[in-house]
């Protein structure tokens, strides 16, 4: 979603800001802008559309002079994408410029108040209210800019990460965080601000994460932070140890493809250190056996693909733990009066660790007394920091909007968690657990085998890429896998696609199957293979064109009925979705490629969804 980059130093700010914004493009945006302190004035430039438009307009930033500035990529919420609605938003005198991630919920009320005071508004954004309100408190000259910002914060409600410049204080920038991530970076003779560490990694690896309610004043000499009472505080400085290359394409045409191909390595990182002598070792956890034995249920809460991981988890974990496992969409969770208490372990899954719906669900679960264990990819992210326990997926930076390696590693970590708990609860046969763990160690190799055969999947994509509607069907874990396959296809190729539990077809959806309708039938779950076959026959009888996914051992049998078959190596049933997802990702990728779609940045989508 929206991205923020700020710089206070001795070099020209604009090229640094544009380069940093470029690294945030993957988050999804529809316009971009920068503001730079040029003498005692703010030089503000904005453009709807791709960052390249802004960059070309400013000759890569060389046309703007000044060493203090802030930049933004906007994903429209209040007001359509346009030059005027882009950030920075500027106060009426032009003295205050604000970039903002999040939503000011009471902006309408504040806007009405300011308009009554004669303040004219130029945009439809909620952000302009912040710029105008800061100026309203500042312009009487009785308070300095920091105090004016503090007064504004007392009035605004909602979620915000703010970067604020004031023409009268051209040597500094003010940053504020509430419910939207913001990171400080420390360089030699310079300071940085960013909503995502990738934006500043080229310049510094020393960072600090602002907490909710924190305000920071950035200067060349360093950063002074304050808590919500405006008392000075010290922030812990962390060192980012991953390479910037990990967030670059490295010769691949798309991040998504690179990240699909990185899955074997990501699985090695997520799984290998956590299996020792045939047992799961989760050194990062501090749950006691007493607490685990007292659990009444698990609640998995997440959005999108992370939710789909939870759906696989429901089948897998309920079976091996003999405990109810509920799965909820985070956006629904807090409004459904969930039955959660201190005997519920709430497992929160999020790649970014910043999804606002997921964060809100986490807080609600906490309020209800549950312990929170999160499965997160981004180290130091908000969800990780607010959880009682964190299991990192160690997938490395994921840039493409469509998640791939994060899904695979989340699933592996969730399976490991289930196996770990099953030992303490004594609910799973030890020999079976051992088999699953041994097979988990083989996942990377098996995944490599699947990826090596990518041309086969490319062939199927070429056969089906111009279909306009696709159904994914499957039972049990294959149904859960279908949800992810379907989402992947629709989000990057814009093909209408739906996933159904195969048994549900006859309750309505089968009426949509006609001559040539593409049905991707998932039949990797051996126990229900015969039932999967019956459903395929039902579809074929009605003219459906069936592309099936199954295991190598069932390939021949499947080929007798389906129009096309993709076969993946056999594995323990629990692990089939971890392998089965790879061909579905590749299928979506190639289909989107053949349809000429913007694969890494699909329309209307954002990598990190920080609005409700
Ligand atoms: C998946 O390809 C999507 N980009 C999306 O559904 C994503 O999984 C969802 O927004 C949740 O994000 P999170 O894992 O960062 O919380």
Coordinates of C-alpha atoms and ligand atoms in Angstrom, one line a residue:
X1 CA 0.0 0.0 0.0
X2 CA 1.2 3.6 0.5
X3 CA 4.9 4.0 1.0
X4 CA 7.0 6.7 2.8
X5 CA 10.6 7.6 2.4
X6 CA 12.3 10.5 4.1
X7 CA 15.9 11.9 4.1
X8 CA 17.7 14.5 6.2
X9 CA 21.3 14.9 5.4
X10 CA 23.9 16.6 3.3
X11 CA 23.2 15.1 -0.1
X12 CA 20.5 16.2 -2.6
X13 CA 17.4 14.6 -1.2
X14 CA 15.2 14.2 -4.3
X15 CA 17.2 11.5 -6.1
X16 CA 17.5 9.5 -2.8
X17 CA 13.7 9.9 -2.3
X18 CA 12.9 8.7 -5.8
X19 CA 15.2 5.8 -5.6
X20 CA 13.7 4.8 -2.2
X21 CA 10.2 5.1 -3.6
X22 CA 11.2 2.9 -6.4
X23 CA 12.0 0.2 -3.9
X24 CA 8.5 0.5 -2.5
X25 CA 6.7 0.3 -5.8
X26 CA 5.9 -3.4 -5.2
X27 CA 3.6 -2.4 -2.3
X28 CA 1.1 -1.1 -4.9
X29 CA 0.3 2.6 -5.5
X30 CA -1.4 4.8 -8.0
X31 CA 0.5 8.1 -7.7
X32 CA 3.7 9.5 -6.2
X33 CA 5.1 12.7 -4.9
X34 CA 7.9 14.4 -3.0
X35 CA 8.5 17.5 -1.0
X36 CA 11.9 19.0 -0.4
X37 CA 13.0 21.9 1.7
X38 CA 14.5 24.4 -0.7
X39 CA 15.8 27.3 1.4
X40 CA 12.8 28.5 3.4
X41 CA 10.3 27.1 1.0
X42 CA 8.9 23.7 0.2
X43 CA 9.3 22.4 -3.3
X44 CA 6.4 20.0 -3.9
X45 CA 6.0 17.7 -7.0
X46 CA 3.4 15.1 -7.6
X47 CA 2.1 12.9 -10.4
X48 CA -0.6 10.4 -10.9
X49 CA 0.5 7.1 -12.2
X50 CA 3.8 5.3 -12.2
X51 CA 6.8 6.7 -10.3
X52 CA 8.6 7.0 -13.6
X53 CA 6.3 9.9 -14.6
X54 CA 7.4 11.9 -11.5
X55 CA 11.0 10.9 -11.9
X56 CA 11.1 11.9 -15.6
X57 CA 9.4 15.2 -14.7
X58 CA 12.2 15.9 -12.2
X59 CA 15.1 14.5 -14.3
X60 CA 15.6 11.7 -11.7
X61 CA 15.4 14.4 -9.0
X62 CA 18.2 16.5 -10.3
X63 CA 15.8 19.5 -10.9
X64 CA 15.0 19.8 -7.2
X65 CA 17.5 21.2 -4.8
X66 CA 17.6 20.6 -1.1
X67 CA 18.9 18.1 1.4
X68 CA 15.8 17.5 3.5
X69 CA 12.8 15.9 1.9
X70 CA 10.0 13.3 2.1
X71 CA 8.4 11.2 -0.6
X72 CA 5.3 9.1 -0.9
X73 CA 3.6 6.5 -3.1
X74 CA -0.2 6.7 -2.6
X75 CA -2.8 3.9 -2.8
X76 CA -6.1 5.9 -3.0
X77 CA -8.6 5.6 -0.2
X78 CA -10.1 9.0 0.2
X79 CA -10.3 10.7 -3.2
X80 CA -9.6 9.2 -6.6
X81 CA -6.0 8.8 -7.8
X82 CA -5.0 12.2 -9.2
X83 CA -2.2 14.7 -9.0
X84 CA -4.0 16.9 -6.5
X85 CA -4.9 14.0 -4.2
X86 CA -1.4 12.6 -4.2
X87 CA 0.9 13.2 -1.3
X88 CA 2.6 15.3 0.0
X89 CA -0.5 17.3 1.0
X90 CA 0.3 20.9 1.7
X91 CA -1.3 23.4 4.1
X92 CA -2.8 26.6 2.6
X93 CA 0.3 28.8 3.1
X94 CA 2.4 26.1 1.6
X95 CA 4.5 25.9 4.8
X96 CA 3.6 22.4 6.0
X97 CA 3.8 19.3 3.9
X98 CA 2.5 15.9 5.1
X99 CA 2.8 12.4 3.7
X100 CA 0.5 9.8 5.3
X101 CA -0.1 6.1 5.3
X102 CA -3.3 5.0 6.9
X103 CA -6.7 6.7 7.3
X104 CA -7.8 9.6 9.5
X105 CA -11.2 8.4 10.5
X106 CA -12.6 11.7 11.8
X107 CA -11.3 13.8 8.9
X108 CA -14.8 14.9 7.8
X109 CA -15.5 16.5 11.2
X110 CA -12.1 18.1 11.3
X111 CA -12.4 19.4 7.8
X112 CA -15.8 20.9 8.6
X113 CA -14.3 22.7 11.6
X114 CA -11.4 24.0 9.6
X115 CA -13.6 25.2 6.8
X116 CA -15.7 27.1 9.4
X117 CA -12.4 28.8 10.3
X118 CA -12.0 29.8 6.7
X119 CA -9.4 27.2 5.7
X120 CA -9.8 26.3 2.0
X121 CA -9.2 22.7 1.0
X122 CA -7.9 21.7 -2.4
X123 CA -8.0 17.8 -2.3
X124 CA -10.5 15.2 -1.3
X125 CA -8.0 13.4 1.0
X126 CA -8.2 12.8 4.7
X127 CA -4.5 13.7 4.8
X128 CA -4.9 17.3 3.8
X129 CA -6.7 17.7 7.2
X130 CA -3.5 16.9 9.0
X131 CA -1.5 19.5 7.0
X132 CA -4.2 22.1 7.5
X133 CA -4.7 21.3 11.2
X134 CA -1.0 21.4 12.0
X135 CA -0.8 24.8 10.3
X136 CA -3.9 25.9 12.2
X137 CA -2.1 25.3 15.5
X138 CA 1.2 26.6 14.2
X139 CA 0.2 29.8 12.5
X140 CA -0.6 31.8 15.5
X141 CA 3.2 31.7 16.1
X142 CA 2.8 30.8 19.8
X143 CA 4.0 27.2 19.5
X144 CA 6.8 25.6 17.5
X145 CA 6.2 23.0 14.8
X146 CA 6.7 20.0 17.2
X147 CA 4.1 21.4 19.6
X148 CA 1.7 22.1 16.7
X149 CA 2.1 18.5 15.5
X150 CA 1.5 17.3 19.1
X151 CA -1.8 19.3 19.3
X152 CA -2.9 17.9 15.9
X153 CA -2.3 14.4 17.2
X154 CA -4.7 15.0 20.0
X155 CA -7.4 15.7 17.6
X156 CA -7.0 13.1 14.9
X157 CA -8.3 9.6 15.1
X158 CA -7.4 6.5 13.0
X159 CA -4.3 4.9 11.8
X160 CA -1.3 7.0 10.6
X161 CA 2.3 7.0 9.8
X162 CA 3.2 10.6 9.1
X163 CA 6.2 12.4 7.7
X164 CA 5.9 16.2 8.2
X165 CA 8.1 19.0 6.8
X166 CA 7.8 22.7 7.9
X167 CA 9.4 25.4 5.7
X168 CA 10.3 27.4 8.8
X169 CA 12.4 24.4 10.2
X170 CA 14.1 23.3 7.0
X171 CA 16.8 21.3 8.8
X172 CA 14.4 18.7 10.2
X173 CA 11.6 16.3 9.6
X174 CA 8.9 15.1 12.1
X175 CA 7.6 11.5 12.0
X176 CA 4.7 10.1 13.9
X177 CA 3.4 6.5 14.1
X178 CA 0.1 5.0 15.1
X179 CA -1.1 1.6 13.7
X180 CA 0.9 2.0 10.6
X181 CA 4.6 1.0 10.4
X182 CA 7.4 3.5 10.3
X183 CA 11.1 2.9 10.6
X184 CA 14.0 5.2 11.3
X185 CA 17.4 4.7 9.7
X186 CA 20.7 6.0 11.0
X187 CA 23.5 7.0 8.6
X188 CA 26.7 9.1 9.0
X189 CA 25.6 12.7 9.1
X190 CA 22.1 11.8 7.9
X191 CA 18.8 10.2 9.1
X192 CA 16.1 8.3 7.2
X193 CA 12.5 7.6 7.5
X194 CA 10.7 4.7 5.8
X195 CA 7.6 2.7 5.9
X196 CA 9.5 -0.4 4.8
X197 CA 13.2 -1.1 5.4
X198 CA 13.9 -1.9 1.7
X199 CA 13.5 1.8 0.9
X200 CA 16.6 2.7 2.9
X201 CA 18.7 -0.4 2.9
X202 CA 21.0 0.9 0.3
X203 CA 22.0 3.7 2.7
X204 CA 22.0 2.1 6.1
X205 CA 21.4 -1.1 7.9
X206 CA 21.0 0.5 11.3
X207 CA 17.3 1.0 12.0
X208 CA 14.8 1.5 14.8
X209 CA 11.1 0.7 14.7
X210 CA 8.8 3.4 16.0
X211 CA 6.0 2.2 18.3
X212 CA 2.5 3.4 18.4
X213 CA 2.3 6.9 19.8
X214 CA 5.9 7.7 19.1
X215 CA 7.0 10.9 17.5
X216 CA 10.5 11.5 16.1
X217 CA 12.4 14.5 15.0
X218 CA 15.0 13.7 12.4
X219 CA 18.0 15.9 11.8
X220 CA 21.5 15.3 10.3
X221 CA 22.9 14.8 13.7
X222 CA 20.5 12.0 14.6
X223 CA 17.0 11.4 15.8
X224 CA 15.2 12.4 18.9
X225 CA 12.2 10.3 19.8
X226 CA 9.3 11.0 22.1
X227 CA 6.6 8.8 23.5
X228 CA 2.9 9.7 23.4
X229 CA 3.3 12.0 26.4
X230 CA 6.1 13.8 24.5
X231 CA 8.7 12.6 27.0
X232 CA 12.1 11.9 25.3
X233 CA 12.8 8.2 24.9
X234 CA 15.6 6.0 23.5
X235 CA 14.9 3.5 20.7
X236 CA 16.7 0.2 20.4
X237 CA 18.8 0.2 17.2
X238 CA 18.6 -3.1 15.2
X239 CA 20.9 -4.3 12.4
X240 CA 19.3 -5.5 9.2
X241 CA 21.4 -8.5 8.1
X242 CA 19.8 -9.5 4.8
X243 CA 21.3 -8.3 1.5
X244 CA 19.6 -5.7 -0.7
X245 CA 20.0 -8.2 -3.6
X246 CA 17.4 -10.4 -1.9
X247 CA 15.0 -7.6 -2.7
X248 CA 16.1 -7.3 -6.4
X249 CA 15.2 -9.2 -9.4
X250 CA 18.6 -10.7 -10.0
X251 CA 18.1 -11.4 -13.7
X252 CA 14.6 -12.7 -13.5
X253 CA 11.9 -11.0 -15.5
X254 CA 9.5 -10.8 -12.5
X255 CA 9.8 -10.9 -8.7
X256 CA 7.0 -13.4 -8.6
X257 CA 8.9 -15.9 -10.8
X258 CA 12.1 -15.3 -8.8
X259 CA 10.2 -15.9 -5.6
X260 CA 8.6 -19.1 -6.9
X261 CA 12.0 -20.4 -7.8
X262 CA 13.4 -19.4 -4.4
X263 CA 10.9 -21.7 -2.6
X264 CA 13.2 -24.7 -2.1
X265 CA 15.8 -22.5 -0.4
X266 CA 13.1 -20.7 1.6
X267 CA 11.8 -24.1 2.8
X268 CA 15.3 -25.1 3.8
X269 CA 15.6 -22.0 5.9
X270 CA 12.2 -22.3 7.5
X271 CA 12.3 -26.0 8.2
X272 CA 15.8 -27.5 8.6
X273 CA 16.9 -25.6 11.7
X274 CA 13.6 -26.6 13.4
X275 CA 14.0 -30.4 13.1
X276 CA 16.6 -32.1 15.2
X277 CA 16.9 -35.9 15.8
X278 CA 13.5 -36.5 14.4
X279 CA 11.8 -34.0 16.6
X280 CA 10.5 -30.4 16.2
X281 CA 12.6 -27.9 18.0
X282 CA 11.0 -24.5 18.4
X283 CA 13.6 -22.6 20.4
X284 CA 11.8 -19.3 19.7
X285 CA 8.7 -20.5 21.7
X286 CA 8.3 -20.1 25.4
X287 CA 4.9 -21.8 25.8
X288 CA 4.8 -24.1 28.8
X289 CA 3.6 -27.7 28.5
X290 CA 1.1 -26.9 31.2
X291 CA -0.3 -24.1 29.1
X292 CA -0.4 -26.3 26.0
X293 CA -2.2 -29.1 27.8
X294 CA -4.8 -26.6 29.1
X295 CA -5.7 -25.5 25.6
X296 CA -9.3 -25.9 24.6
X297 CA -8.9 -24.8 21.0
X298 CA -6.7 -23.1 18.4
X299 CA -8.0 -20.1 16.4
X300 CA -6.2 -19.2 13.2
X301 CA -6.7 -15.6 12.1
X302 CA -5.3 -14.2 8.8
X303 CA -6.2 -12.6 5.5
X304 CA -5.9 -13.7 1.8
X305 CA -3.3 -16.3 1.2
X306 CA -2.3 -16.4 4.8
X307 CA -5.9 -17.3 5.6
X308 CA -5.6 -20.1 3.0
X309 CA -2.6 -21.4 4.9
X310 CA -4.9 -21.4 8.0
X311 CA -7.5 -23.4 6.0
X312 CA -4.9 -26.1 5.3
X313 CA -3.9 -25.9 8.9
X314 CA -7.5 -26.6 10.0
X315 CA -7.5 -29.9 8.3
X316 CA -4.0 -30.9 9.3
X317 CA -3.9 -29.6 12.9
X318 CA -7.4 -30.7 13.9
X319 CA -6.5 -34.2 12.8
X320 CA -3.2 -34.5 14.7
X321 CA -4.2 -32.5 17.7
X322 CA -7.7 -33.7 18.3
X323 CA -8.5 -30.1 19.3
X324 CA -11.0 -27.8 17.6
X325 CA -9.2 -25.5 15.2
X326 CA -11.2 -22.6 14.0
X327 CA -10.1 -20.4 11.1
X328 CA -11.3 -16.8 10.7
X329 CA -10.8 -14.1 8.2
X330 CA -9.1 -11.4 10.2
X331 CA -11.5 -8.7 8.7
X332 CA -14.4 -10.6 10.2
X333 CA -12.9 -11.8 13.4
X334 CA -13.4 -8.8 15.6
X335 CA -17.0 -8.3 14.5
X336 CA -18.2 -11.8 15.1
X337 CA -17.9 -11.9 18.9
X338 CA -15.5 -14.8 18.7
X339 CA -15.4 -17.4 21.5
X340 CA -11.9 -16.9 22.7
X341 CA -10.4 -17.0 26.2
X342 CA -7.2 -17.8 28.0
X343 CA -7.5 -21.4 26.9
X344 CA -7.4 -20.4 23.3
X345 CA -4.1 -20.1 21.4
X346 CA -4.7 -17.6 18.6
X347 CA -2.3 -18.2 15.7
X348 CA -2.0 -15.1 13.6
X349 CA -0.5 -15.5 10.2
X350 CA 0.9 -12.6 8.2
X351 CA 3.7 -12.3 5.7
X352 CA 4.1 -8.6 6.1
X353 CA 3.3 -8.5 9.7
X354 CA 1.5 -5.2 9.0
X355 CA -1.9 -6.1 7.7
X356 CA -4.3 -3.8 9.5
X357 CA -7.2 -6.3 9.7
X358 CA -4.9 -8.9 11.1
X359 CA -3.5 -6.6 13.6
X360 CA -7.0 -5.5 14.8
X361 CA -7.9 -9.2 15.2
X362 CA -4.8 -9.8 17.2
X363 CA -5.6 -7.0 19.6
X364 CA -9.2 -8.2 19.9
X365 CA -8.0 -11.7 20.7
X366 CA -5.5 -10.3 23.3
X367 CA -8.3 -8.3 24.9
X368 CA -10.3 -11.5 25.2
X369 CA -7.5 -13.1 27.1
X370 CA -5.9 -15.3 24.5
X371 CA -2.2 -15.8 24.0
X372 CA -1.0 -14.8 20.5
X373 CA 1.4 -16.8 18.5
X374 CA 2.2 -15.2 15.2
X375 CA 3.8 -16.7 12.0
X376 CA 5.4 -13.8 10.3
X377 CA 8.0 -13.2 7.6
X378 CA 9.0 -9.6 8.2
X379 CA 11.3 -9.4 11.3
X380 CA 10.4 -6.6 13.6
X381 CA 7.0 -5.9 12.0
X382 CA 4.1 -4.7 14.1
X383 CA 2.3 -8.0 14.4
X384 CA 5.5 -9.7 15.4
X385 CA 6.1 -7.1 18.1
X386 CA 2.7 -7.3 19.5
X387 CA 2.5 -11.1 19.7
X388 CA 3.4 -13.1 22.8
X389 CA 5.2 -15.7 20.6
X390 CA 6.6 -15.4 17.1
X391 CA 7.7 -18.0 14.7
X392 CA 9.5 -16.3 11.7
X393 CA 9.2 -17.9 8.3
X394 CA 12.6 -16.7 7.2
X395 CA 11.5 -16.7 3.6
X396 CA 13.5 -13.5 2.8
X397 CA 12.0 -10.4 1.4
X398 CA 8.9 -11.0 -0.7
X399 CA 8.3 -8.2 -3.2
X400 CA 5.7 -9.5 -5.7
X401 CA 2.2 -8.6 -4.6
X402 CA 1.1 -12.2 -5.2
X403 CA 2.6 -14.2 -2.4
X404 CA 4.4 -17.5 -3.1
X405 CA 7.4 -18.3 -1.0
X406 CA 5.7 -16.7 2.0
X407 CA 2.7 -19.1 1.6
X408 CA 4.9 -22.1 1.4
X409 CA 7.0 -21.3 4.4
X410 CA 4.0 -20.2 6.5
X411 CA 2.5 -23.6 5.7
X412 CA 5.6 -25.4 6.7
X413 CA 5.9 -23.5 9.9
X414 CA 2.3 -24.1 10.8
X415 CA 2.7 -27.8 10.2
X416 CA 5.8 -27.8 12.4
X417 CA 3.8 -26.0 15.1
X418 CA 1.1 -28.7 14.9
X419 CA 3.7 -31.5 15.1
X420 CA 5.3 -29.8 18.0
X421 CA 2.1 -29.4 19.9
X422 CA 1.0 -33.0 19.0
X423 CA 4.0 -34.4 20.9
X424 CA 3.2 -32.5 24.1
X425 CA -0.5 -33.4 23.8
X426 CA 0.3 -37.0 23.0
X427 CA -2.3 -36.9 20.2
X428 CA -0.3 -38.2 17.3
X429 CA 1.3 -41.5 16.7
X430 CA 5.1 -40.9 17.2
X431 CA 6.0 -43.0 14.2
X432 CA 3.7 -41.0 11.9
X433 CA 5.2 -37.7 13.3
X434 CA 8.6 -39.0 12.6
X435 CA 7.6 -39.9 9.0
X436 CA 6.1 -36.4 8.4
X437 CA 9.3 -34.8 9.8
X438 CA 11.5 -36.9 7.6
X439 CA 9.4 -36.0 4.7
X440 CA 9.5 -32.3 5.5
X441 CA 13.2 -32.5 5.1
X442 CA 12.6 -33.8 1.6
X443 CA 10.2 -31.0 0.6
X444 CA 12.9 -28.6 -0.9
X445 CA 14.2 -31.4 -3.1
X446 CA 10.7 -32.4 -4.2
X447 CA 9.9 -28.8 -4.8
X448 CA 13.0 -28.4 -7.0
X449 CA 11.8 -31.4 -9.1
X450 CA 8.4 -29.6 -9.6
X451 CA 10.0 -26.4 -10.6
X452 CA 12.4 -28.1 -13.0
X453 CA 9.3 -29.2 -15.0
X454 CA 8.0 -25.6 -15.3
X455 CA 7.8 -25.9 -19.1
X456 CA 5.0 -28.6 -18.8
X457 CA 3.0 -26.1 -16.8
X458 CA 3.8 -23.3 -19.3
X459 CA 2.3 -25.6 -21.9
X460 CA -1.0 -25.9 -20.0
X461 CA -1.0 -22.1 -19.5
X462 CA -0.7 -21.7 -23.3
X463 CA -3.7 -24.0 -23.7
X464 CA -5.9 -22.3 -21.3
X465 CA -4.8 -18.7 -21.0
X466 CA -7.7 -17.2 -22.9
X467 CA -10.4 -18.7 -20.7
X468 CA -12.5 -16.2 -18.9
X469 CA -13.7 -18.2 -16.0
X470 CA -12.1 -21.0 -14.1
X471 CA -13.2 -23.3 -11.2
X472 CA -10.9 -25.0 -8.8
X473 CA -12.3 -28.0 -7.0
X474 CA -11.0 -30.4 -4.4
X475 CA -11.8 -32.0 -1.1
X476 CA -10.2 -31.6 2.3
X477 CA -6.7 -30.2 2.0
X478 CA -7.2 -30.1 -1.8
X479 CA -10.1 -27.7 -1.3
X480 CA -7.9 -25.5 0.9
X481 CA -5.2 -25.7 -1.7
X482 CA -7.8 -24.8 -4.4
X483 CA -8.6 -21.6 -2.5
X484 CA -5.0 -20.5 -2.9
X485 CA -4.7 -21.6 -6.5
X486 CA -7.9 -19.7 -7.4
X487 CA -6.7 -16.5 -5.6
X488 CA -3.3 -16.6 -7.3
X489 CA -4.9 -16.9 -10.7
X490 CA -7.5 -14.1 -10.3
X491 CA -5.2 -11.6 -8.6
X492 CA -2.5 -11.6 -11.3
X493 CA -4.4 -12.7 -14.5
X494 CA -7.7 -11.0 -13.8
X495 CA -9.5 -14.2 -14.8
X496 CA -12.7 -14.8 -12.9
X497 CA -12.0 -17.8 -10.7
X498 CA -13.6 -19.6 -7.8
X499 CA -12.7 -22.5 -5.6
X500 CA -15.2 -25.0 -4.3
X501 CA -15.2 -28.1 -2.2
X502 CA -15.9 -30.7 -4.8
X503 CA -18.9 -32.1 -2.9
X504 CA -20.5 -28.6 -3.1
X505 CA -20.7 -28.5 -6.9
X506 CA -23.9 -30.4 -7.0
X507 CA -25.5 -27.9 -4.6
X508 CA -25.4 -25.2 -7.1
X509 CA -22.2 -24.4 -9.0
X510 CA -22.4 -27.3 -11.4
X511 CA -25.1 -25.3 -13.2
X512 CA -22.2 -23.1 -14.4
X513 CA -20.3 -25.9 -16.1
X514 CA -20.9 -26.0 -19.8
X515 CA -19.0 -27.1 -22.9
X516 CA -15.3 -26.0 -22.5
X517 CA -15.5 -24.6 -18.9
X518 CA -12.0 -25.0 -17.4
X519 CA -12.1 -26.9 -14.1
X520 CA -8.8 -27.3 -12.3
X521 CA -9.4 -30.5 -10.3
X522 CA -7.1 -31.1 -7.3
X523 CA -6.6 -34.8 -6.5
X524 CA -3.5 -35.0 -4.4
X525 CA -5.2 -36.3 -1.2
X526 CA -4.9 -40.0 -1.6
X527 CA -7.6 -40.9 0.9
X528 CA -10.2 -39.1 -1.2
X529 CA -8.8 -39.8 -4.6
X530 CA -11.8 -41.9 -5.8
X531 CA -14.2 -39.2 -4.7
X532 CA -12.2 -36.7 -6.6
X533 CA -12.4 -38.9 -9.7
X534 CA -16.2 -39.1 -9.4
X535 CA -16.4 -35.3 -9.3
X536 CA -14.2 -35.0 -12.3
X537 CA -16.5 -37.4 -14.2
X538 CA -19.5 -35.2 -13.2
X539 CA -17.7 -32.2 -14.6
X540 CA -16.7 -33.9 -17.8
X541 CA -20.2 -35.3 -18.4
X542 CA -21.3 -31.7 -18.6
X543 CA -18.7 -30.7 -21.1
X544 CA -16.1 -29.3 -18.6
X545 CA -12.4 -29.3 -19.6
X546 CA -10.5 -30.8 -16.7
X547 CA -6.9 -29.9 -15.8
X548 CA -6.0 -32.2 -12.9
X549 CA -3.3 -32.0 -10.3
X550 CA -2.3 -35.3 -8.7
X551 CA 0.6 -37.3 -7.4
X552 CA 3.0 -39.3 -9.6
X553 CA 1.6 -42.5 -8.3
X554 CA -1.9 -41.6 -9.5
X555 CA -1.0 -39.9 -12.7
X556 CA -1.8 -42.7 -15.0
X557 CA -5.2 -43.3 -13.5
X558 CA -6.0 -39.6 -13.6
X559 CA -5.0 -39.4 -17.2
X560 CA -7.7 -41.8 -18.2
X561 CA -10.3 -39.2 -17.3
X562 CA -8.9 -35.7 -17.1
X563 CA -8.0 -33.7 -20.3
X564 CA -4.6 -32.7 -18.8
X565 CA -2.6 -33.9 -15.8
X566 CA 0.1 -32.2 -13.8
X567 CA 1.8 -34.7 -11.5
X568 CA 3.9 -33.9 -8.4
X569 CA 6.0 -36.2 -6.2
X570 CA 4.1 -38.2 -3.6
X571 CA 4.5 -37.2 0.0
X572 CA 2.7 -37.6 3.4
X573 CA -0.9 -36.2 2.9
X574 CA -0.2 -33.4 5.4
X575 CA 2.5 -32.0 3.1
X576 CA 0.7 -32.3 -0.3
X577 CA -0.5 -28.6 -0.3
X578 CA 3.1 -27.5 0.3
X579 CA 4.1 -29.2 -3.0
X580 CA 0.8 -28.8 -4.8
X581 CA 0.8 -25.0 -4.6
X582 CA 4.0 -24.7 -6.8
X583 CA 2.4 -25.8 -10.1
X584 CA -0.6 -23.6 -9.3
X585 CA 1.6 -20.6 -8.8
X586 CA 3.5 -21.3 -12.0
X587 CA 0.2 -21.8 -13.9
X588 CA -1.1 -18.4 -12.7
X589 CA 2.2 -16.8 -13.5
X590 CA 2.4 -18.1 -17.1
X591 CA -1.3 -17.4 -17.8
X592 CA -0.8 -13.8 -16.6
X593 CA 2.4 -13.5 -18.7
X594 CA 0.5 -14.7 -21.8
X595 CA -2.3 -12.2 -21.1
X596 CA 0.3 -9.3 -20.8
X597 CA -0.6 -8.5 -17.2
X598 CA 1.5 -6.5 -14.8
X599 CA 2.5 -9.5 -12.8
X600 CA 4.3 -8.0 -9.8
X601 CA 2.0 -5.1 -9.4
X602 CA -1.5 -6.3 -10.2
X603 CA -4.2 -3.6 -10.6
X604 CA -5.9 -2.3 -7.4
X605 CA -3.8 -4.5 -5.1
X606 CA -1.1 -3.8 -2.6
X607 CA 1.5 -5.9 -0.9
X608 CA 0.9 -4.7 2.5
X609 CA -2.7 -3.9 3.3
X610 CA -2.7 -1.2 6.0
X611 CA -6.3 0.0 5.7
X612 CA -9.4 -1.8 7.0
Ligands
LIG1 C1 -1.8 -13.0 -1.7 O1 -1.2 -13.3 -2.9 C2 -2.2 -11.6 -1.5 N1 -1.3 -10.7 -1.9 C3 -2.9 -11.3 -0.2 O2 -4.0 -12.1 -0.2 C4 -2.1 -11.5 1.1 O3 -1.9 -12.8 1.4 C5 -3.0 -10.8 2.3 O4 -3.2 -9.5 2.0 C6 -2.4 -11.0 3.6 O5 -1.2 -10.4 3.7 P1 -0.2 -10.7 5.0 O6 0.1 -12.1 4.9 O7 0.9 -9.8 4.7 O8 -1.0 -10.4 6.2

